[in-house]
XYZ file of C-alpha atoms in Angstrom:
297
model
C 135.437 131.720 25.270
C 133.801 134.898 26.571
C 130.989 134.519 24.036
C 130.344 130.986 25.240
C 130.201 132.127 28.849
C 127.713 134.850 27.917
C 125.502 132.284 26.157
C 125.659 129.906 29.141
C 124.797 132.737 31.519
C 121.844 133.725 29.345
C 120.586 130.125 29.288
C 120.947 129.881 33.059
C 119.016 133.117 33.529
C 116.284 131.852 31.199
C 115.810 128.612 33.151
C 115.983 130.485 36.445
C 113.206 132.809 35.259
C 111.106 129.804 34.187
C 111.599 128.197 37.588
C 110.668 131.419 39.374
C 107.413 131.661 37.380
C 106.615 128.051 38.257
C 107.301 128.704 41.936
C 105.156 131.837 41.794
C 102.198 129.887 40.379
C 102.591 127.225 43.048
C 102.865 129.906 45.719
C 99.546 131.449 44.678
C 97.917 128.002 44.621
C 99.154 127.057 48.103
C 98.123 130.417 49.554
C 94.667 130.063 48.023
C 94.385 126.555 49.440
C 95.542 127.693 52.884
C 93.120 130.638 52.907
C 90.267 128.365 51.871
C 91.092 125.803 54.569
C 91.453 128.454 57.254
C 89.737 131.697 56.170
C 89.756 133.123 59.698
C 93.448 132.511 60.365
C 94.799 134.410 63.351
C 98.288 134.423 64.798
C 98.769 132.417 67.992
C 100.132 133.513 71.324
C 102.495 131.059 73.021
C 99.755 130.133 75.511
C 97.350 129.429 72.633
C 100.012 127.325 70.948
C 100.571 125.236 74.072
C 96.853 124.679 74.546
C 96.455 123.599 70.923
C 99.364 121.155 70.752
C 99.822 119.810 74.277
C 97.596 116.829 73.456
C 99.680 115.566 70.537
C 102.911 116.269 72.480
C 101.643 114.048 75.314
C 100.616 111.330 72.833
C 104.094 111.316 71.306
C 105.683 111.285 74.780
C 103.718 108.188 75.758
C 104.716 106.429 72.530
C 108.390 107.303 72.411
C 109.468 108.785 75.741
C 110.326 112.298 74.513
C 109.094 114.660 77.262
C 106.029 116.597 76.110
C 107.644 119.705 77.571
C 110.696 119.281 75.312
C 108.586 118.785 72.190
C 106.401 121.794 72.972
C 109.398 124.007 73.765
C 111.098 122.999 70.498
C 107.896 123.723 68.603
C 107.609 127.148 70.236
C 111.221 128.052 69.351
C 111.326 126.594 65.858
C 107.900 127.707 64.656
C 107.610 131.010 66.495
C 104.646 129.594 68.427
C 103.140 128.401 65.149
C 103.346 131.793 63.407
C 106.271 131.228 61.027
C 105.519 130.954 57.318
C 106.827 127.376 57.422
C 104.270 126.470 60.087
C 101.451 128.466 58.483
C 101.798 127.166 54.917
C 103.589 123.828 55.371
C 102.327 122.776 58.829
C 106.026 122.186 59.542
C 106.748 123.112 63.169
C 110.249 121.623 63.529
C 112.044 122.622 60.336
C 112.346 119.050 59.043
C 113.694 118.994 55.496
C 112.906 116.820 52.476
C 114.793 113.538 52.084
C 114.940 111.002 49.261
C 112.182 108.948 50.863
C 109.816 111.874 51.427
C 106.729 111.438 49.215
C 104.955 114.688 50.009
C 105.297 118.242 48.742
C 108.308 120.474 49.234
C 108.290 124.025 50.583
C 111.357 126.096 49.730
C 112.973 128.668 52.001
C 116.482 130.005 52.448
C 118.106 128.318 55.435
C 121.575 126.741 55.541
C 121.620 127.340 51.787
C 119.391 129.077 49.283
C 116.078 127.322 48.589
C 116.332 124.502 51.123
C 113.492 122.022 50.732
C 111.220 121.559 53.756
C 108.480 118.985 54.174
C 104.861 120.029 53.740
C 102.472 118.203 56.079
C 98.728 117.720 55.826
C 98.364 119.026 59.368
C 100.522 120.027 62.328
C 99.893 116.738 64.148
C 101.697 114.954 61.310
C 104.637 117.298 61.877
C 104.737 116.343 65.566
C 104.707 112.633 64.711
C 107.514 113.133 62.193
C 109.535 115.011 64.809
C 109.472 111.910 67.027
C 110.579 109.741 64.098
C 113.363 112.225 63.297
C 114.852 111.684 66.770
C 114.690 107.870 66.580
C 118.221 107.385 65.294
C 121.590 106.328 66.632
C 122.924 109.800 67.490
C 119.986 110.482 69.845
C 119.559 106.910 71.158
C 121.024 107.584 74.628
C 118.277 110.149 75.286
C 115.591 107.469 75.168
C 117.134 105.831 78.230
C 116.215 108.924 80.251
C 112.943 109.145 82.164
C 110.257 110.760 80.066
C 109.866 113.556 82.623
C 113.611 114.351 82.761
C 113.386 117.491 80.621
C 116.648 119.047 81.854
C 118.832 116.138 80.760
C 116.866 115.864 77.505
C 117.635 119.537 76.814
C 121.342 119.037 77.543
C 121.452 115.746 75.637
C 119.954 117.236 72.477
C 122.757 119.803 72.370
C 125.444 117.178 73.072
C 124.056 114.942 70.305
C 124.341 117.796 67.808
C 120.688 118.786 67.416
C 121.670 122.463 67.577
C 124.990 124.298 67.376
C 123.873 127.160 69.609
C 125.539 126.568 73.022
C 122.559 128.262 74.678
C 120.027 125.879 73.127
C 119.506 123.850 76.351
C 118.948 127.080 78.295
C 116.430 128.285 75.700
C 114.440 125.058 76.062
C 114.605 124.961 79.858
C 113.669 128.647 80.209
C 110.558 128.175 78.055
C 109.590 124.969 79.895
C 109.858 126.651 83.269
C 108.313 129.959 82.195
C 105.162 128.211 80.920
C 105.342 125.305 83.406
C 105.370 122.777 80.576
C 106.806 120.160 82.941
C 103.259 119.594 84.205
C 102.612 117.703 80.947
C 105.514 115.298 81.571
C 104.027 112.162 83.084
C 106.171 109.717 85.084
C 106.310 106.026 84.180
C 106.845 102.912 86.242
C 110.037 100.868 85.849
C 108.105 98.186 83.977
C 106.526 100.773 81.647
C 109.942 102.324 81.030
C 111.501 98.974 80.085
C 108.669 98.154 77.688
C 108.860 101.596 76.094
C 112.658 101.377 75.734
C 112.424 97.922 74.120
C 109.922 99.244 71.573
C 111.818 102.443 70.771
C 115.259 100.836 70.570
C 113.862 98.195 68.206
C 112.726 101.040 65.942
C 116.081 102.849 66.246
C 117.999 99.665 65.391
C 115.735 99.076 62.397
C 116.449 102.638 61.215
C 120.250 102.417 61.403
C 120.839 100.794 57.969
C 118.518 103.371 56.369
C 119.575 106.463 58.319
C 121.451 108.103 55.438
C 118.426 107.757 53.163
C 115.883 108.667 55.834
C 117.595 111.749 57.222
C 119.889 113.298 54.569
C 118.236 116.396 53.028
C 117.756 116.561 49.247
C 117.194 119.524 46.958
C 113.869 118.261 45.576
C 111.433 115.708 47.003
C 110.915 112.635 44.788
C 107.265 113.575 44.328
C 108.437 116.798 42.572
C 105.357 118.476 44.052
C 107.295 121.631 44.730
C 105.791 124.718 46.293
C 107.906 127.866 46.428
C 106.715 130.200 49.160
C 109.168 133.074 49.588
C 109.400 134.693 52.982
C 107.175 137.764 52.716
C 109.060 139.387 55.583
C 112.423 139.270 53.802
C 113.818 142.621 52.625
C 113.519 142.270 48.861
C 116.507 144.334 47.809
C 119.648 143.230 45.968
C 122.300 141.426 47.992
C 125.415 143.469 48.713
C 128.417 142.973 46.450
C 130.866 140.479 47.954
C 134.420 141.619 48.552
C 137.632 139.839 49.407
C 138.286 142.089 52.375
C 138.401 140.301 55.740
C 135.061 140.381 57.555
C 134.934 141.702 61.091
C 131.903 140.728 63.121
C 130.146 143.597 64.831
C 128.269 142.463 67.920
C 125.500 143.308 67.869
C 125.302 143.639 64.083
C 122.957 146.311 62.688
C 120.826 145.135 59.758
C 121.434 147.246 56.650
C 119.550 147.715 53.399
C 119.870 144.578 51.257
C 120.531 142.248 54.216
C 118.809 138.883 54.592
C 119.499 136.218 57.212
C 120.888 134.032 54.446
C 123.493 136.484 53.125
C 124.399 137.557 56.692
C 124.973 133.891 57.594
C 127.309 133.428 54.614
C 129.184 136.665 55.243
C 129.902 135.900 58.904
C 130.124 132.094 58.652
C 127.230 131.359 61.025
C 124.157 129.291 60.166
C 120.695 130.818 59.797
C 119.464 128.504 62.580
C 122.125 129.861 64.954
C 121.229 133.478 64.152
C 117.544 132.737 64.771
C 118.268 130.926 68.040
C 120.714 133.554 69.352
C 118.205 136.328 68.661
C 114.989 134.417 69.454
C 113.656 135.015 65.926
C 110.465 133.102 65.022
C 111.178 133.333 61.283
C 113.723 134.674 58.787
C 112.154 138.139 58.626
C 114.441 141.040 59.564
C 114.233 144.806 59.190
C 116.682 147.636 58.604
C 118.189 148.900 61.865
C 117.492 145.671 63.774
C 120.305 144.518 66.103
C 121.484 140.897 65.708
C 123.874 138.924 67.921
C 126.205 136.947 65.632
C 128.789 135.582 68.069
C 128.082 132.067 69.375
């Protein structure tokens, strides 16, 4: 029995090594492609990010009714103002994952579990359009009855509908909107315009309902199998600590130690990576030894 287990473990390690080499080759290819497409890449400030993406946020607002301020604030939080590796390499500004109907490439990062598959977009505008489609489902339907310049109730409604588990998520959105005066991009609509927009959006939501499980349930690998593995270069690349059966006591704030990653911290303390990032205003999954992290929601 023990011999069989050893053989199985060896086979698993062999296939894991093969997969890692494949991911490494794809990583080099995607980095080369990204460098070629944007050889003078520079990190964005939040003001630069707003200026670059306010146009597409307004376009999506006029189509669907999602306040441009809400979309921009979510993009700022979830992409680190466009500087996260997911935004840089995958043009994915809202952390939308691969589903069974996704036909594009997959970008793998540790998130709720190891090697979650995220969508790779041709450009960031495509990510913004997909974000609007992501919200057009039953759980968020009540939000589309709000005025498209009602950013405060949109922020509260997103939390109530389960978009984020962090209880401070509405405050994070509202604080960013008011700090950068993003509400100036929220345009009012007449009653007639609102009714027409609601009719159009609710028709789309109703059409989505029978397909929601397929459209929005994440999968491990996109059907296209065009997989790109881009490890987080900011992650501390040291072995994970040995797990014990001792009860875990949460230190608050928690001090990052050698071998820590957001993923293994999330599993140890039973809190999602997204919640850790939101609670600590982290643009990406990069952490460093000695850093203080709030882990209590």
